[in-house]
């Protein structure tokens, strides 16, 4: 049955879809075992990948409908493989890609979220608001991340998400977003490292990252800095040291503190 349906589908691609094609596939879905549905999905996906470079939009839409039907009751690992195989294609079945991107399992969604260019910005924003770190990290690694999307990732993501975003040269961050990233870099050294490597970092943000780092971290940042910004990193280190010298931490007079404590009334 699987071979006959697949061959029927291949023939339909060269002419026009047969009226009973959907009926045949619906029969497979209703009567077939999970293993048969999985093999059928793999077969049809293979046909699509083989011919994707020369298919018309109409044929891609046909594949979209068929693949959605076949993918509804298969194992996660099969869906993950399908997602990986489709993610880098220029022309993909759009509705299938959207469903994979919205999948509960991050392993299934991540390849599409990271690489597929057909996912609408509105979908990415919804997913960024609703999903957890696995989905967010994938979005943070996209070729281009808008300011709105970057702000959401900064608000909702953990350190692993922010590390990916900080190292993504295609992530466009607002001034407020950069301020949030500098705050995160003060707590997480890899984020600071990723920021220093960016060629688009404004000078004042670069200075903030360096000055708010520990001396050991500053030494590492200086080592990691590109030749064209090493002088700026050194200047920020010197400025931070000068500020620390001018404003030494207040010391506590232990004797005075004890005397003050002794004069305070004791309450039960």
PDB file of C-alpha atoms in Angstrom:
ATOM      1  CA  UNK A   1       0.000   0.000   0.000  1.00  0.00           C
ATOM      2  CA  UNK A   2       2.715   2.467   0.979  1.00  0.00           C
ATOM      3  CA  UNK A   3       4.654   1.897  -2.249  1.00  0.00           C
ATOM      4  CA  UNK A   4       1.547   2.263  -4.421  1.00  0.00           C
ATOM      5  CA  UNK A   5       0.476   5.510  -2.755  1.00  0.00           C
ATOM      6  CA  UNK A   6       3.989   6.950  -2.968  1.00  0.00           C
ATOM      7  CA  UNK A   7       4.246   6.063  -6.658  1.00  0.00           C
ATOM      8  CA  UNK A   8       0.813   7.585  -7.236  1.00  0.00           C
ATOM      9  CA  UNK A   9       1.984  10.759  -5.523  1.00  0.00           C
ATOM     10  CA  UNK A  10       5.178  10.889  -7.598  1.00  0.00           C
ATOM     11  CA  UNK A  11       3.137  10.604 -10.803  1.00  0.00           C
ATOM     12  CA  UNK A  12       0.794  13.349  -9.592  1.00  0.00           C
ATOM     13  CA  UNK A  13       3.719  15.706  -9.250  1.00  0.00           C
ATOM     14  CA  UNK A  14       4.454  15.463 -12.962  1.00  0.00           C
ATOM     15  CA  UNK A  15       0.899  16.214 -13.997  1.00  0.00           C
ATOM     16  CA  UNK A  16      -1.812  17.211 -11.559  1.00  0.00           C
ATOM     17  CA  UNK A  17      -3.038  15.746  -8.307  1.00  0.00           C
ATOM     18  CA  UNK A  18      -5.409  12.850  -8.717  1.00  0.00           C
ATOM     19  CA  UNK A  19      -8.822  13.412  -7.076  1.00  0.00           C
ATOM     20  CA  UNK A  20      -8.546  10.203  -5.045  1.00  0.00           C
ATOM     21  CA  UNK A  21      -5.035  10.842  -3.700  1.00  0.00           C
ATOM     22  CA  UNK A  22      -6.250  12.351  -0.425  1.00  0.00           C
ATOM     23  CA  UNK A  23      -8.756   9.519  -0.036  1.00  0.00           C
ATOM     24  CA  UNK A  24      -5.990   6.938  -0.404  1.00  0.00           C
ATOM     25  CA  UNK A  25      -3.863   8.689   2.190  1.00  0.00           C
ATOM     26  CA  UNK A  26      -6.798   9.059   4.562  1.00  0.00           C
ATOM     27  CA  UNK A  27      -7.284   5.294   4.288  1.00  0.00           C
ATOM     28  CA  UNK A  28      -3.646   4.764   5.235  1.00  0.00           C
ATOM     29  CA  UNK A  29      -4.048   7.090   8.212  1.00  0.00           C
ATOM     30  CA  UNK A  30      -7.219   5.391   9.454  1.00  0.00           C
ATOM     31  CA  UNK A  31      -6.355   1.755   8.786  1.00  0.00           C
ATOM     32  CA  UNK A  32      -2.576   1.750   8.867  1.00  0.00           C
ATOM     33  CA  UNK A  33      -0.333   1.015  11.822  1.00  0.00           C
ATOM     34  CA  UNK A  34       1.866   3.724  13.406  1.00  0.00           C
ATOM     35  CA  UNK A  35       4.852   2.108  11.696  1.00  0.00           C
ATOM     36  CA  UNK A  36       3.146   2.322   8.304  1.00  0.00           C
ATOM     37  CA  UNK A  37       2.290   6.007   8.852  1.00  0.00           C
ATOM     38  CA  UNK A  38       5.905   6.710   9.802  1.00  0.00           C
ATOM     39  CA  UNK A  39       7.248   4.960   6.714  1.00  0.00           C
ATOM     40  CA  UNK A  40       4.697   6.770   4.573  1.00  0.00           C
ATOM     41  CA  UNK A  41       5.759  10.117   5.995  1.00  0.00           C
ATOM     42  CA  UNK A  42       9.402   9.322   5.338  1.00  0.00           C
ATOM     43  CA  UNK A  43       8.601   8.282   1.773  1.00  0.00           C
ATOM     44  CA  UNK A  44       6.606  11.407   0.924  1.00  0.00           C
ATOM     45  CA  UNK A  45       9.121  13.681   2.678  1.00  0.00           C
ATOM     46  CA  UNK A  46      11.861  12.019   0.647  1.00  0.00           C
ATOM     47  CA  UNK A  47       9.956  12.739  -2.558  1.00  0.00           C
ATOM     48  CA  UNK A  48       9.594  16.375  -1.563  1.00  0.00           C
ATOM     49  CA  UNK A  49      13.268  16.791  -0.687  1.00  0.00           C
ATOM     50  CA  UNK A  50      14.289  15.123  -3.935  1.00  0.00           C
ATOM     51  CA  UNK A  51      12.175  17.435  -6.089  1.00  0.00           C
ATOM     52  CA  UNK A  52      11.986  20.596  -3.927  1.00  0.00           C
ATOM     53  CA  UNK A  53      14.314  22.599  -6.181  1.00  0.00           C
ATOM     54  CA  UNK A  54      11.969  22.298  -9.165  1.00  0.00           C
ATOM     55  CA  UNK A  55       8.500  22.285  -7.637  1.00  0.00           C
ATOM     56  CA  UNK A  56       5.928  24.997  -8.254  1.00  0.00           C
ATOM     57  CA  UNK A  57       4.213  26.711  -5.341  1.00  0.00           C
ATOM     58  CA  UNK A  58       1.078  24.730  -6.142  1.00  0.00           C
ATOM     59  CA  UNK A  59       2.924  21.450  -5.771  1.00  0.00           C
ATOM     60  CA  UNK A  60       4.569  22.629  -2.553  1.00  0.00           C
ATOM     61  CA  UNK A  61       1.097  23.367  -1.192  1.00  0.00           C
ATOM     62  CA  UNK A  62       0.057  19.838  -2.137  1.00  0.00           C
ATOM     63  CA  UNK A  63       2.987  18.402  -0.261  1.00  0.00           C
ATOM     64  CA  UNK A  64       2.138  20.688   2.653  1.00  0.00           C
ATOM     65  CA  UNK A  65      -1.335  19.206   3.010  1.00  0.00           C
ATOM     66  CA  UNK A  66      -0.150  15.615   2.666  1.00  0.00           C
ATOM     67  CA  UNK A  67       2.786  15.948   5.051  1.00  0.00           C
ATOM     68  CA  UNK A  68       0.601  17.593   7.702  1.00  0.00           C
ATOM     69  CA  UNK A  69      -1.831  14.671   7.532  1.00  0.00           C
ATOM     70  CA  UNK A  70       0.963  12.125   7.768  1.00  0.00           C
ATOM     71  CA  UNK A  71       2.817  13.860  10.594  1.00  0.00           C
ATOM     72  CA  UNK A  72      -0.083  13.986  13.043  1.00  0.00           C
ATOM     73  CA  UNK A  73       0.542  10.628  14.752  1.00  0.00           C
ATOM     74  CA  UNK A  74       4.222   9.780  14.475  1.00  0.00           C
ATOM     75  CA  UNK A  75       7.063   9.570  16.981  1.00  0.00           C
ATOM     76  CA  UNK A  76       8.952  12.651  18.107  1.00  0.00           C
ATOM     77  CA  UNK A  77      12.232  11.447  16.637  1.00  0.00           C
ATOM     78  CA  UNK A  78      10.574  11.176  13.209  1.00  0.00           C
ATOM     79  CA  UNK A  79       9.262  14.735  13.510  1.00  0.00           C
ATOM     80  CA  UNK A  80      12.693  15.945  14.650  1.00  0.00           C
ATOM     81  CA  UNK A  81      14.309  14.380  11.583  1.00  0.00           C
ATOM     82  CA  UNK A  82      11.650  15.949   9.369  1.00  0.00           C
ATOM     83  CA  UNK A  83      12.203  19.364  10.969  1.00  0.00           C
ATOM     84  CA  UNK A  84      15.960  19.159  10.420  1.00  0.00           C
ATOM     85  CA  UNK A  85      15.548  18.133   6.792  1.00  0.00           C
ATOM     86  CA  UNK A  86      13.223  21.059   5.994  1.00  0.00           C
ATOM     87  CA  UNK A  87      14.839  23.844   8.004  1.00  0.00           C
ATOM     88  CA  UNK A  88      17.428  25.017   5.473  1.00  0.00           C
ATOM     89  CA  UNK A  89      15.296  24.782   2.343  1.00  0.00           C
ATOM     90  CA  UNK A  90      14.467  27.963   0.452  1.00  0.00           C
ATOM     91  CA  UNK A  91      10.956  26.789  -0.414  1.00  0.00           C
ATOM     92  CA  UNK A  92       9.227  24.808   2.321  1.00  0.00           C
ATOM     93  CA  UNK A  93       5.676  23.672   3.076  1.00  0.00           C
ATOM     94  CA  UNK A  94       4.664  26.734   5.079  1.00  0.00           C
ATOM     95  CA  UNK A  95       1.885  25.379   7.275  1.00  0.00           C
ATOM     96  CA  UNK A  96       3.877  22.280   8.146  1.00  0.00           C
ATOM     97  CA  UNK A  97       6.852  24.488   9.071  1.00  0.00           C
ATOM     98  CA  UNK A  98       4.634  26.638  11.312  1.00  0.00           C
ATOM     99  CA  UNK A  99       3.272  23.575  13.079  1.00  0.00           C
ATOM    100  CA  UNK A 100       6.742  22.168  13.638  1.00  0.00           C
ATOM    101  CA  UNK A 101       7.959  25.541  14.947  1.00  0.00           C
ATOM    102  CA  UNK A 102       5.068  25.595  17.429  1.00  0.00           C
ATOM    103  CA  UNK A 103       5.580  22.014  18.576  1.00  0.00           C
ATOM    104  CA  UNK A 104       5.726  21.465  22.336  1.00  0.00           C
ATOM    105  CA  UNK A 105       8.976  19.522  22.064  1.00  0.00           C
ATOM    106  CA  UNK A 106      11.983  21.834  21.621  1.00  0.00           C
ATOM    107  CA  UNK A 107      13.963  19.210  19.695  1.00  0.00           C
ATOM    108  CA  UNK A 108      11.251  19.193  17.035  1.00  0.00           C
ATOM    109  CA  UNK A 109      10.776  22.962  16.954  1.00  0.00           C
ATOM    110  CA  UNK A 110      14.398  24.133  17.210  1.00  0.00           C
ATOM    111  CA  UNK A 111      15.683  23.388  13.662  1.00  0.00           C
ATOM    112  CA  UNK A 112      12.771  25.283  12.087  1.00  0.00           C
ATOM    113  CA  UNK A 113      12.925  28.138  14.610  1.00  0.00           C
ATOM    114  CA  UNK A 114      16.652  28.561  14.108  1.00  0.00           C
ATOM    115  CA  UNK A 115      16.894  28.413  10.331  1.00  0.00           C
ATOM    116  CA  UNK A 116      13.565  28.520   8.476  1.00  0.00           C
ATOM    117  CA  UNK A 117      12.978  31.938   6.923  1.00  0.00           C
ATOM    118  CA  UNK A 118       9.289  31.391   6.184  1.00  0.00           C
ATOM    119  CA  UNK A 119       8.104  31.563   9.807  1.00  0.00           C
ATOM    120  CA  UNK A 120       6.190  34.862  10.234  1.00  0.00           C
ATOM    121  CA  UNK A 121       7.542  37.376  12.743  1.00  0.00           C
ATOM    122  CA  UNK A 122       4.216  37.314  14.578  1.00  0.00           C
ATOM    123  CA  UNK A 123       4.577  33.560  15.112  1.00  0.00           C
ATOM    124  CA  UNK A 124       8.115  33.970  16.431  1.00  0.00           C
ATOM    125  CA  UNK A 125       6.945  36.633  18.877  1.00  0.00           C
ATOM    126  CA  UNK A 126       4.091  34.430  20.127  1.00  0.00           C
ATOM    127  CA  UNK A 127       6.451  31.483  20.578  1.00  0.00           C
ATOM    128  CA  UNK A 128       9.002  33.674  22.373  1.00  0.00           C
ATOM    129  CA  UNK A 129       6.330  34.789  24.850  1.00  0.00           C
ATOM    130  CA  UNK A 130       4.903  31.331  25.494  1.00  0.00           C
ATOM    131  CA  UNK A 131       7.715  28.786  25.237  1.00  0.00           C
ATOM    132  CA  UNK A 132      10.724  27.869  27.378  1.00  0.00           C
ATOM    133  CA  UNK A 133      14.490  28.014  26.956  1.00  0.00           C
ATOM    134  CA  UNK A 134      14.861  25.377  24.224  1.00  0.00           C
ATOM    135  CA  UNK A 135      12.586  27.317  21.869  1.00  0.00           C
ATOM    136  CA  UNK A 136      14.040  30.680  22.940  1.00  0.00           C
ATOM    137  CA  UNK A 137      17.647  29.613  22.322  1.00  0.00           C
ATOM    138  CA  UNK A 138      16.732  28.509  18.810  1.00  0.00           C
ATOM    139  CA  UNK A 139      15.055  31.853  18.060  1.00  0.00           C
ATOM    140  CA  UNK A 140      18.050  33.719  19.524  1.00  0.00           C
ATOM    141  CA  UNK A 141      20.268  31.969  16.990  1.00  0.00           C
ATOM    142  CA  UNK A 142      18.319  33.018  13.889  1.00  0.00           C
ATOM    143  CA  UNK A 143      20.166  34.788  11.099  1.00  0.00           C
ATOM    144  CA  UNK A 144      18.241  37.953  11.928  1.00  0.00           C
ATOM    145  CA  UNK A 145      16.501  38.845  15.196  1.00  0.00           C
ATOM    146  CA  UNK A 146      14.390  42.002  15.304  1.00  0.00           C
ATOM    147  CA  UNK A 147      14.541  44.496  18.164  1.00  0.00           C
ATOM    148  CA  UNK A 148      11.100  43.488  19.426  1.00  0.00           C
ATOM    149  CA  UNK A 149      12.009  39.827  19.403  1.00  0.00           C
ATOM    150  CA  UNK A 150      15.384  40.506  21.059  1.00  0.00           C
ATOM    151  CA  UNK A 151      13.688  42.438  23.881  1.00  0.00           C
ATOM    152  CA  UNK A 152      11.348  39.516  24.566  1.00  0.00           C
ATOM    153  CA  UNK A 153      14.251  37.074  24.618  1.00  0.00           C
ATOM    154  CA  UNK A 154      16.123  39.351  27.035  1.00  0.00           C
ATOM    155  CA  UNK A 155      13.129  39.549  29.341  1.00  0.00           C
ATOM    156  CA  UNK A 156      12.263  35.841  29.306  1.00  0.00           C
ATOM    157  CA  UNK A 157      15.466  33.994  28.528  1.00  0.00           C
ATOM    158  CA  UNK A 158      17.943  32.456  30.961  1.00  0.00           C
ATOM    159  CA  UNK A 159      21.719  32.826  30.678  1.00  0.00           C
ATOM    160  CA  UNK A 160      21.962  30.153  27.965  1.00  0.00           C
ATOM    161  CA  UNK A 161      19.531  32.116  25.772  1.00  0.00           C
ATOM    162  CA  UNK A 162      21.325  35.418  26.393  1.00  0.00           C
ATOM    163  CA  UNK A 163      24.685  33.882  25.506  1.00  0.00           C
ATOM    164  CA  UNK A 164      23.333  32.861  22.109  1.00  0.00           C
ATOM    165  CA  UNK A 165      21.746  36.273  21.576  1.00  0.00           C
ATOM    166  CA  UNK A 166      24.881  38.166  22.655  1.00  0.00           C
ATOM    167  CA  UNK A 167      26.971  36.226  20.156  1.00  0.00           C
ATOM    168  CA  UNK A 168      24.519  36.664  17.279  1.00  0.00           C
ATOM    169  CA  UNK A 169      25.696  39.502  15.010  1.00  0.00           C
ATOM    170  CA  UNK A 170      22.273  39.456  13.360  1.00  0.00           C
ATOM    171  CA  UNK A 171      20.467  40.320  16.598  1.00  0.00           C
ATOM    172  CA  UNK A 172      19.358  43.947  16.594  1.00  0.00           C
ATOM    173  CA  UNK A 173      19.051  45.258  20.157  1.00  0.00           C
ATOM    174  CA  UNK A 174      17.530  48.482  21.444  1.00  0.00           C
ATOM    175  CA  UNK A 175      19.337  50.737  23.922  1.00  0.00           C
ATOM    176  CA  UNK A 176      17.223  49.270  26.709  1.00  0.00           C
ATOM    177  CA  UNK A 177      18.005  45.785  25.471  1.00  0.00           C
ATOM    178  CA  UNK A 178      21.728  46.491  25.466  1.00  0.00           C
ATOM    179  CA  UNK A 179      21.458  47.812  29.032  1.00  0.00           C
ATOM    180  CA  UNK A 180      19.780  44.538  30.058  1.00  0.00           C
ATOM    181  CA  UNK A 181      22.517  42.602  28.296  1.00  0.00           C
ATOM    182  CA  UNK A 182      25.244  44.542  30.149  1.00  0.00           C
ATOM    183  CA  UNK A 183      23.512  43.727  33.448  1.00  0.00           C
ATOM    184  CA  UNK A 184      23.519  40.059  32.477  1.00  0.00           C
ATOM    185  CA  UNK A 185      27.186  40.243  31.416  1.00  0.00           C
ATOM    186  CA  UNK A 186      28.121  41.439  34.904  1.00  0.00           C
ATOM    187  CA  UNK A 187      26.747  38.163  36.291  1.00  0.00           C
ATOM    188  CA  UNK A 188      27.782  35.847  33.452  1.00  0.00           C
ATOM    189  CA  UNK A 189      31.306  35.992  32.001  1.00  0.00           C
ATOM    190  CA  UNK A 190      30.501  34.157  28.716  1.00  0.00           C
ATOM    191  CA  UNK A 191      27.939  36.859  27.905  1.00  0.00           C
ATOM    192  CA  UNK A 192      30.613  39.529  28.393  1.00  0.00           C
ATOM    193  CA  UNK A 193      32.960  37.538  26.157  1.00  0.00           C
ATOM    194  CA  UNK A 194      30.318  37.332  23.422  1.00  0.00           C
ATOM    195  CA  UNK A 195      29.568  41.047  23.623  1.00  0.00           C
ATOM    196  CA  UNK A 196      33.242  42.006  23.333  1.00  0.00           C
ATOM    197  CA  UNK A 197      33.458  39.964  20.130  1.00  0.00           C
ATOM    198  CA  UNK A 198      30.673  41.998  18.466  1.00  0.00           C
ATOM    199  CA  UNK A 199      31.787  44.584  15.930  1.00  0.00           C
ATOM    200  CA  UNK A 200      28.579  46.618  16.312  1.00  0.00           C
ATOM    201  CA  UNK A 201      28.806  47.277  20.059  1.00  0.00           C
ATOM    202  CA  UNK A 202      28.517  51.033  20.803  1.00  0.00           C
ATOM    203  CA  UNK A 203      31.638  52.453  22.555  1.00  0.00           C
ATOM    204  CA  UNK A 204      29.773  53.353  25.749  1.00  0.00           C
ATOM    205  CA  UNK A 205      28.350  49.830  26.013  1.00  0.00           C
ATOM    206  CA  UNK A 206      31.795  48.342  25.473  1.00  0.00           C
ATOM    207  CA  UNK A 207      33.120  50.563  28.259  1.00  0.00           C
ATOM    208  CA  UNK A 208      30.290  49.542  30.608  1.00  0.00           C
ATOM    209  CA  UNK A 209      30.902  45.837  30.011  1.00  0.00           C
ATOM    210  CA  UNK A 210      34.614  46.188  30.798  1.00  0.00           C
ATOM    211  CA  UNK A 211      34.286  48.509  33.786  1.00  0.00           C
ATOM    212  CA  UNK A 212      31.659  46.305  35.458  1.00  0.00           C
ATOM    213  CA  UNK A 213      33.789  43.169  35.129  1.00  0.00           C
ATOM    214  CA  UNK A 214      36.150  41.840  37.783  1.00  0.00           C
ATOM    215  CA  UNK A 215      39.909  42.392  37.299  1.00  0.00           C
ATOM    216  CA  UNK A 216      40.342  38.772  36.242  1.00  0.00           C
ATOM    217  CA  UNK A 217      37.499  39.085  33.746  1.00  0.00           C
ATOM    218  CA  UNK A 218      38.952  42.358  32.445  1.00  0.00           C
ATOM    219  CA  UNK A 219      42.266  40.642  31.737  1.00  0.00           C
ATOM    220  CA  UNK A 220      40.418  37.972  29.741  1.00  0.00           C
ATOM    221  CA  UNK A 221      38.361  40.559  27.847  1.00  0.00           C
ATOM    222  CA  UNK A 222      41.521  42.415  26.891  1.00  0.00           C
ATOM    223  CA  UNK A 223      42.977  39.179  25.548  1.00  0.00           C
ATOM    224  CA  UNK A 224      39.804  38.420  23.575  1.00  0.00           C
ATOM    225  CA  UNK A 225      39.392  41.946  22.168  1.00  0.00           C
ATOM    226  CA  UNK A 226      40.003  42.587  18.497  1.00  0.00           C
ATOM    227  CA  UNK A 227      43.096  44.708  17.727  1.00  0.00           C
ATOM    228  CA  UNK A 228      40.934  47.700  16.781  1.00  0.00           C
ATOM    229  CA  UNK A 229      39.266  47.876  20.216  1.00  0.00           C
ATOM    230  CA  UNK A 230      42.138  46.888  22.528  1.00  0.00           C
ATOM    231  CA  UNK A 231      42.953  50.531  23.281  1.00  0.00           C
ATOM    232  CA  UNK A 232      39.301  51.171  24.192  1.00  0.00           C
ATOM    233  CA  UNK A 233      39.284  48.135  26.487  1.00  0.00           C
ATOM    234  CA  UNK A 234      42.495  49.303  28.184  1.00  0.00           C
ATOM    235  CA  UNK A 235      41.019  52.777  28.633  1.00  0.00           C
ATOM    236  CA  UNK A 236      37.888  51.310  30.227  1.00  0.00           C
ATOM    237  CA  UNK A 237      40.004  49.194  32.580  1.00  0.00           C
ATOM    238  CA  UNK A 238      42.040  52.263  33.597  1.00  0.00           C
ATOM    239  CA  UNK A 239      38.881  54.325  34.069  1.00  0.00           C
ATOM    240  CA  UNK A 240      37.371  51.640  36.276  1.00  0.00           C
ATOM    241  CA  UNK A 241      40.533  51.444  38.378  1.00  0.00           C
ATOM    242  CA  UNK A 242      40.653  55.244  38.743  1.00  0.00           C
ATOM    243  CA  UNK A 243      37.008  55.327  39.817  1.00  0.00           C
ATOM    244  CA  UNK A 244      37.625  52.594  42.388  1.00  0.00           C
ATOM    245  CA  UNK A 245      40.619  54.501  43.801  1.00  0.00           C
ATOM    246  CA  UNK A 246      38.651  57.735  44.046  1.00  0.00           C
ATOM    247  CA  UNK A 247      35.755  56.005  45.795  1.00  0.00           C
ATOM    248  CA  UNK A 248      37.222  53.373  48.136  1.00  0.00           C
ATOM    249  CA  UNK A 249      34.733  51.173  49.956  1.00  0.00           C
ATOM    250  CA  UNK A 250      33.685  52.587  53.306  1.00  0.00           C
ATOM    251  CA  UNK A 251      35.349  50.974  56.335  1.00  0.00           C
ATOM    252  CA  UNK A 252      33.543  50.253  59.563  1.00  0.00           C
ATOM    253  CA  UNK A 253      35.023  51.396  62.867  1.00  0.00           C
ATOM    254  CA  UNK A 254      34.485  48.215  64.900  1.00  0.00           C
ATOM    255  CA  UNK A 255      34.837  49.956  68.278  1.00  0.00           C
ATOM    256  CA  UNK A 256      32.364  52.658  67.308  1.00  0.00           C
ATOM    257  CA  UNK A 257      29.935  50.055  65.943  1.00  0.00           C
ATOM    258  CA  UNK A 258      30.059  48.069  69.174  1.00  0.00           C
ATOM    259  CA  UNK A 259      29.536  51.196  71.265  1.00  0.00           C
ATOM    260  CA  UNK A 260      26.547  52.178  69.150  1.00  0.00           C
ATOM    261  CA  UNK A 261      25.068  48.717  69.463  1.00  0.00           C
ATOM    262  CA  UNK A 262      25.438  48.751  73.236  1.00  0.00           C
ATOM    263  CA  UNK A 263      23.477  52.015  73.545  1.00  0.00           C
ATOM    264  CA  UNK A 264      20.490  50.674  71.585  1.00  0.00           C
ATOM    265  CA  UNK A 265      17.573  49.482  73.756  1.00  0.00           C
ATOM    266  CA  UNK A 266      16.992  45.726  73.794  1.00  0.00           C
ATOM    267  CA  UNK A 267      13.524  44.710  72.770  1.00  0.00           C
ATOM    268  CA  UNK A 268      11.847  41.335  73.053  1.00  0.00           C
TER     269      UNK A 268
END
